[in-house]
Short mmCIF file of C-alpha atoms in Angstrom, two decimals:
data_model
loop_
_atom_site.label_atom_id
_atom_site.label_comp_id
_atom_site.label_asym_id
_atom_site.label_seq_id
_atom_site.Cartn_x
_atom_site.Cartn_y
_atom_site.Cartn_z
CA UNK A 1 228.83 208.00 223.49
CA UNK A 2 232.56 208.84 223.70
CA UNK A 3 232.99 212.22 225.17
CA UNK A 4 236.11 213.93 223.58
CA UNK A 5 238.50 216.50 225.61
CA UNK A 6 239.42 219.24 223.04
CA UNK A 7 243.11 220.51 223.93
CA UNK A 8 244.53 222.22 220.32
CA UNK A 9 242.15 224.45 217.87
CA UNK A 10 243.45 221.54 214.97
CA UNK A 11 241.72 218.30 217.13
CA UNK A 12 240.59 215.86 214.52
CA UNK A 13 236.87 215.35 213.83
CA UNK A 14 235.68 219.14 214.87
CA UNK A 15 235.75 220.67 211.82
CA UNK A 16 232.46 220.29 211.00
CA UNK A 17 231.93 223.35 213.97
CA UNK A 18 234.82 225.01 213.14
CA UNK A 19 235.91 224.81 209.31
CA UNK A 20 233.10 224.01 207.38
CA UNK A 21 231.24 226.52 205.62
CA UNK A 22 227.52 226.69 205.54
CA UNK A 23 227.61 225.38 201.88
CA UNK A 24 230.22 222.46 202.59
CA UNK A 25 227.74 221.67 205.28
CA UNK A 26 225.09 221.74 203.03
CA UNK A 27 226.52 219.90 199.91
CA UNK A 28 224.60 220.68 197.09
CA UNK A 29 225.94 217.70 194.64
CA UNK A 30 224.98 215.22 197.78
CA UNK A 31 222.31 216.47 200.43
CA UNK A 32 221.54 213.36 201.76
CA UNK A 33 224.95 213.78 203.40
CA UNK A 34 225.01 217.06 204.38
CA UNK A 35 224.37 218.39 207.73
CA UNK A 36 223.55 221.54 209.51
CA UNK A 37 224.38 223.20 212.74
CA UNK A 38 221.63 223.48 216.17
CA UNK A 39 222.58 225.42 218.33
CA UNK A 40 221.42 226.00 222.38
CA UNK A 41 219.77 223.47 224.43
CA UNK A 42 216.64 223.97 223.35
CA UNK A 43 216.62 224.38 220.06
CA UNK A 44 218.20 221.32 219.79
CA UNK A 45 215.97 219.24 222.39
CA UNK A 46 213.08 220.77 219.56
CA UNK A 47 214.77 219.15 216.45
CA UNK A 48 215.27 215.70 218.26
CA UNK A 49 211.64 215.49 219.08
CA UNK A 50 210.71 216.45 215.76
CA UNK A 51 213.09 213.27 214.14
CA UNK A 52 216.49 214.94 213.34
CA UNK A 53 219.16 212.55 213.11
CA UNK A 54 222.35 214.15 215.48
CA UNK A 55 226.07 213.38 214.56
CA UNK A 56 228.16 215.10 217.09
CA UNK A 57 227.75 217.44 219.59
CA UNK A 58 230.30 220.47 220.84
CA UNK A 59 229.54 221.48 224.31
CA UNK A 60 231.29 223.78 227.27
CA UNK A 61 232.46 221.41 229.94
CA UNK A 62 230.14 222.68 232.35
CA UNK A 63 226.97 221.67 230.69
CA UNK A 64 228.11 218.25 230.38
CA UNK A 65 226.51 217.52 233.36
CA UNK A 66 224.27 220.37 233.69
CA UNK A 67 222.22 222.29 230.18
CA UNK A 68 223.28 219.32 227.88
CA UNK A 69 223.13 216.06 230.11
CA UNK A 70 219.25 215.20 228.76
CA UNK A 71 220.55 216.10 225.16
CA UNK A 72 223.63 213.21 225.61
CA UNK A 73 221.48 211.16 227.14
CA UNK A 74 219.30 211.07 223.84
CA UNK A 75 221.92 211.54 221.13
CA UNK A 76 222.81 207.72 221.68
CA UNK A 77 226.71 206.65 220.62
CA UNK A 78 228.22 210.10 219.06
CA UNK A 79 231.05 211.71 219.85
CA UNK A 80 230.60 214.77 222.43
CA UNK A 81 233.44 217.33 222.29
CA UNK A 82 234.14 219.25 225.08
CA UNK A 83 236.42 222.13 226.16
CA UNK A 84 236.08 225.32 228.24
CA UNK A 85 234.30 228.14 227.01
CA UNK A 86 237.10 230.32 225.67
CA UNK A 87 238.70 227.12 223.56
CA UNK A 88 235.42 226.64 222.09
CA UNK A 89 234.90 230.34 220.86
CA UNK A 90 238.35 230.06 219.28
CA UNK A 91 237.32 227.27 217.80
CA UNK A 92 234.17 228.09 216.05
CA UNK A 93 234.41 231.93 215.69
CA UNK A 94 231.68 233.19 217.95
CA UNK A 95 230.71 232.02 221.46
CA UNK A 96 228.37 229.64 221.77
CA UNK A 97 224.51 230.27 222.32
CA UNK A 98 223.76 227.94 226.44
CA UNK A 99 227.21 226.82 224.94
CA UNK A 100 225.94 224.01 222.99
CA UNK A 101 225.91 222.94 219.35
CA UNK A 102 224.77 219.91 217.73
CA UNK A 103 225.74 218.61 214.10
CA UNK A 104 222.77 217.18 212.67
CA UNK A 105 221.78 215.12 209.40
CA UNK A 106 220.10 216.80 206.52
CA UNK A 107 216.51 215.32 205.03
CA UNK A 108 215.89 215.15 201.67
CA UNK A 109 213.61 218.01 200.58
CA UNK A 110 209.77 216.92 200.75
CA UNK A 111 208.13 218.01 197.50
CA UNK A 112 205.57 221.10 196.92
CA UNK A 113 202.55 218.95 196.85
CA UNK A 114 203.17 217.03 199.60
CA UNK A 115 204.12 219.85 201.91
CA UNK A 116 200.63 222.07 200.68
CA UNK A 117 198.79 218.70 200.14
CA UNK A 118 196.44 220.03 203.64
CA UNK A 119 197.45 223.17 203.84
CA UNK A 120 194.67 226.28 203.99
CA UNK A 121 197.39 229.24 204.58
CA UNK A 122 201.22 228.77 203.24
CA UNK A 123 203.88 231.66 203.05
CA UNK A 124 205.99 232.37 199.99
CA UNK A 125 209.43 233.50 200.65
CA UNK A 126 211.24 234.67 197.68
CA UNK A 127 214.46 236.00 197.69
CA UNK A 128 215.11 236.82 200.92
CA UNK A 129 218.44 236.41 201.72
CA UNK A 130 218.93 237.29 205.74
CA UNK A 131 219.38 234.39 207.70
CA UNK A 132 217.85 236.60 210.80
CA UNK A 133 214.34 237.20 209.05
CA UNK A 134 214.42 234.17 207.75
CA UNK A 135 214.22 232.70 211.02
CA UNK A 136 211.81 235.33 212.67
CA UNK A 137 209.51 234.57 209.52
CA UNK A 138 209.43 230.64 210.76
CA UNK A 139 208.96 231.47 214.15
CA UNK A 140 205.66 233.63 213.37
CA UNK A 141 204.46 231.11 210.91
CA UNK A 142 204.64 228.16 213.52
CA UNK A 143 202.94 230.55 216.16
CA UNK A 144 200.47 232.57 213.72
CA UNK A 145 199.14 229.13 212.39
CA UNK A 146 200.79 228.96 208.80
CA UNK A 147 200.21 225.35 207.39
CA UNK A 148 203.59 225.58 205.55
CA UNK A 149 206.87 227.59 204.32
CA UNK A 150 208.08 227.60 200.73
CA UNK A 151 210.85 228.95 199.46
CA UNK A 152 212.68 230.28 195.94
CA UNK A 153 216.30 229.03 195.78
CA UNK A 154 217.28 232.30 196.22
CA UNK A 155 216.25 232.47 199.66
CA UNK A 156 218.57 231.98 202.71
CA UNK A 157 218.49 227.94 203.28
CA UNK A 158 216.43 228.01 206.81
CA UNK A 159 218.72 225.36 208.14
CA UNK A 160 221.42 227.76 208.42
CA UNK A 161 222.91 228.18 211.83
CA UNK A 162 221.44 231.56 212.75
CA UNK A 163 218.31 230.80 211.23
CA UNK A 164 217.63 227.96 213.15
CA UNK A 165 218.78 229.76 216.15
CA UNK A 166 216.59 232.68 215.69
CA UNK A 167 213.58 230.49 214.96
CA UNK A 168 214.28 228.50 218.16
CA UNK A 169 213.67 226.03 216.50
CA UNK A 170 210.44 226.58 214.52
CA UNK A 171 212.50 225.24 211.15
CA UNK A 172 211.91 221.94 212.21
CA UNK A 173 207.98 222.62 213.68
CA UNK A 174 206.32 224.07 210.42
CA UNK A 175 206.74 221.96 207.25
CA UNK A 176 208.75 223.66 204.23
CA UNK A 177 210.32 223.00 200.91
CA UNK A 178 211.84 224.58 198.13
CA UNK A 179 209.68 226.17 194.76
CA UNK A 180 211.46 225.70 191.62
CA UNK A 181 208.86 226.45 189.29
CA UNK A 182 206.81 229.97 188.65
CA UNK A 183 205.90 231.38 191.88
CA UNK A 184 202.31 232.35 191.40
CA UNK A 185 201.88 229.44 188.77
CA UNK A 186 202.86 226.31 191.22
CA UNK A 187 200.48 227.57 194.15
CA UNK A 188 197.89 228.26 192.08
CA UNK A 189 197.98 224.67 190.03
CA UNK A 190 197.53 223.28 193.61
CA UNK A 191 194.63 225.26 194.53
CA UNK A 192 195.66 228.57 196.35
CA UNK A 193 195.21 231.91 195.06
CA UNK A 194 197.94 233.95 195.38
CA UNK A 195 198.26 237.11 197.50
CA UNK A 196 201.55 239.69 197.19
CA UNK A 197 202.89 241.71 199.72
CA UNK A 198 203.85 244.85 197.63
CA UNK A 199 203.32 248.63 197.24
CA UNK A 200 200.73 248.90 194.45
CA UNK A 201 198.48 251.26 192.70
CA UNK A 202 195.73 248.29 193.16
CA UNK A 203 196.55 247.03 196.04
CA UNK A 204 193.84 246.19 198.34
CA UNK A 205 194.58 246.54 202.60
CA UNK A 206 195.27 243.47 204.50
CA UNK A 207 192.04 243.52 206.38
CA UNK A 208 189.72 243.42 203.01
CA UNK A 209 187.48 240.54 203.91
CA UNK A 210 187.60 239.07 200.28
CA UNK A 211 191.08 237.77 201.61
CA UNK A 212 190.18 236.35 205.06
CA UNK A 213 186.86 234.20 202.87
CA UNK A 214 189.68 232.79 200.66
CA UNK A 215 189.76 228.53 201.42
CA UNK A 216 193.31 228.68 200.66
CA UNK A 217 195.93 231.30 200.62
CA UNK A 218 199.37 231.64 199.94
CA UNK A 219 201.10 234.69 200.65
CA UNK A 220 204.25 235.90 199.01
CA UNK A 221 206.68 237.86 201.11
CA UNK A 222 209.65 239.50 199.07
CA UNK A 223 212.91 240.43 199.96
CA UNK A 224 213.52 244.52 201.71
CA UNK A 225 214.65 247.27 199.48
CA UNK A 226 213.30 245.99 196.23
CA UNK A 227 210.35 243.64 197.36
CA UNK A 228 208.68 241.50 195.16
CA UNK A 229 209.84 241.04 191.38
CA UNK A 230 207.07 243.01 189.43
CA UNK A 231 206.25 239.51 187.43
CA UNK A 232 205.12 237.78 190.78
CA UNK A 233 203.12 241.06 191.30
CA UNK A 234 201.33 241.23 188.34
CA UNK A 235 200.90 237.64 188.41
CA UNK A 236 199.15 237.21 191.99
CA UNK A 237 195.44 237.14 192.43
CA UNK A 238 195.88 239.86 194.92
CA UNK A 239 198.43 242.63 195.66
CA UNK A 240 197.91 243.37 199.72
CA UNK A 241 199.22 246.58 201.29
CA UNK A 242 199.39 246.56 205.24
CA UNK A 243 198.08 250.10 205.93
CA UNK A 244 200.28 252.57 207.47
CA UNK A 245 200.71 255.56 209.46
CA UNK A 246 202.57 258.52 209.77
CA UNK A 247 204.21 258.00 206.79
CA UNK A 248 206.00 254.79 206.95
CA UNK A 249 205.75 253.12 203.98
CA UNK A 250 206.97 249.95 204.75
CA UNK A 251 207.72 247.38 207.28
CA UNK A 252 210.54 245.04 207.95
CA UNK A 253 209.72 241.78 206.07
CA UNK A 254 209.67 239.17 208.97
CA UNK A 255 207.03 241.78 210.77
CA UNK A 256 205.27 242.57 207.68
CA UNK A 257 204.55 238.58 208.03
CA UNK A 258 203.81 238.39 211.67
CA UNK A 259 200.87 240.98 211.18
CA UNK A 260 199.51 238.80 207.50
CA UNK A 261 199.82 236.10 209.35
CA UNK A 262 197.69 237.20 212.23
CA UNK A 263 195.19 238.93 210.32
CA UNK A 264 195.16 236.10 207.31
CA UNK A 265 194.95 233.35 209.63
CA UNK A 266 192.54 230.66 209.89
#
């Protein structure tokens, strides 16, 4: 461990918490390199005791020895960058969360059948693009009970920075992967029948008991505004409608999945 005094906004060997995009971080061409950003204490204590590999750590002087000592302590010989809380918002653009952030290593991408392989009850997320419901739909799934989290590639990547952050960690709880093949047709080669969150002239209400009997479920969650495409409706087993009052039509997608989750669990 070789804890590093930061002094000028251009010190060497921070730019991965200061420059970096979230896609540089990611790099597509070669993820086995790419990394990701934890941030807070906790969150990041979470993704060491689920196996995440750290790299370097950013942290407020003040928690060197307070918040963050445990997390040194574990990260083994990595660099720790430190400076005082005002340098460190300069730095990275925002002030930081218990004013700690980790740099962590990237895993490959398990594949579908592996990550459903024992699953009973799996979410679909496809195309939704806010890092902030993406993480709130995590953090239900890893309290609600939901065996696993797939995603389109045109959904935010949940190891995002916010993401993570709003999940507290629940990215690196619940297994996950990406779907690259037909929504409805992938789940349902493995097993699952399919149910659709959407608006629908044949929709059937969340609480219809046909759904809760189902051995394994996977339900599709779509992005707000124009929800799910009408191919992955017409496609799914069921279309489910949470019922509503006083009008509403519609909830906000990551609680539209806390109350499936709840009711669909098992």
């Amino acid at each position: 461990m070789a804890i590093i005094e930061i002094t000028t906004l251009e010190q060497r060997g921070v730019e991965v918490f200061s420059t970096l995009t979230e896609a540089q971080l990611r790099m597509e061409l070669e993820p086995r390199k790419g990394l990701f950003i934890a941030e807070s204490p906790k969150v990041i204590r979470v993704a060491l005791d689920a196996g995440w590999e750290p790299t370097a750590l950013l942290c407020e002087q003040r928690h060197i020895e307070g918040d963050a000592r445990d997390i040194i302590e574990r990260a083994g010989d990595i660099p720790v960058y430190t400076g005082s809380r005002e340098l460190l918002a300069q730095l990275t653009g925002y002030t930081l969360t218990r004013g700690v952030l980790c740099a962590m290593r990237r895993k490959p991408a398990p594949l579908l059948e592996d990550v459903v392989r024992n699953a009973r009850r799996i979410v679909v997320i496809e195309a939704v693009t806010d890092t902030t419901n993406i993480g709130a739909i995590f953090r239900s799934a890893a309290a609600l009970g939901i065996d696993a989290v797939v995603l389109t590639r045109d959904s935010c990547d949940p190891l995002n920075r916010r993401a993570v952050r709003v999940s507290m960690g629940s990215v690196f709880l619940v297994p996950w992967t990406w779907l690259d093949g037909p929504v409805n047709a992938s789940l349902q080669q493995l097993g699952f029948k399919t149910a659709a969150m959407a608006l629908s002239d044949n929709s059937i209400p969340l609480d219809d008991p046909q759904l809760g009997q189902e051995p394994r479920l996977a339900i599709i969650m779509g992005t707000e505004g124009d929800g799910l495409p009408q191919r992955t409706i017409s496609e799914a087993d069921y279309t489910v409608r949470i019922p509503m009052a006083h009008g509403v039509d519609s909830l906000n997608v990551a609680a539209a999945a806390a109350v499936a989750f709840w009711q669909l669990r098992k």
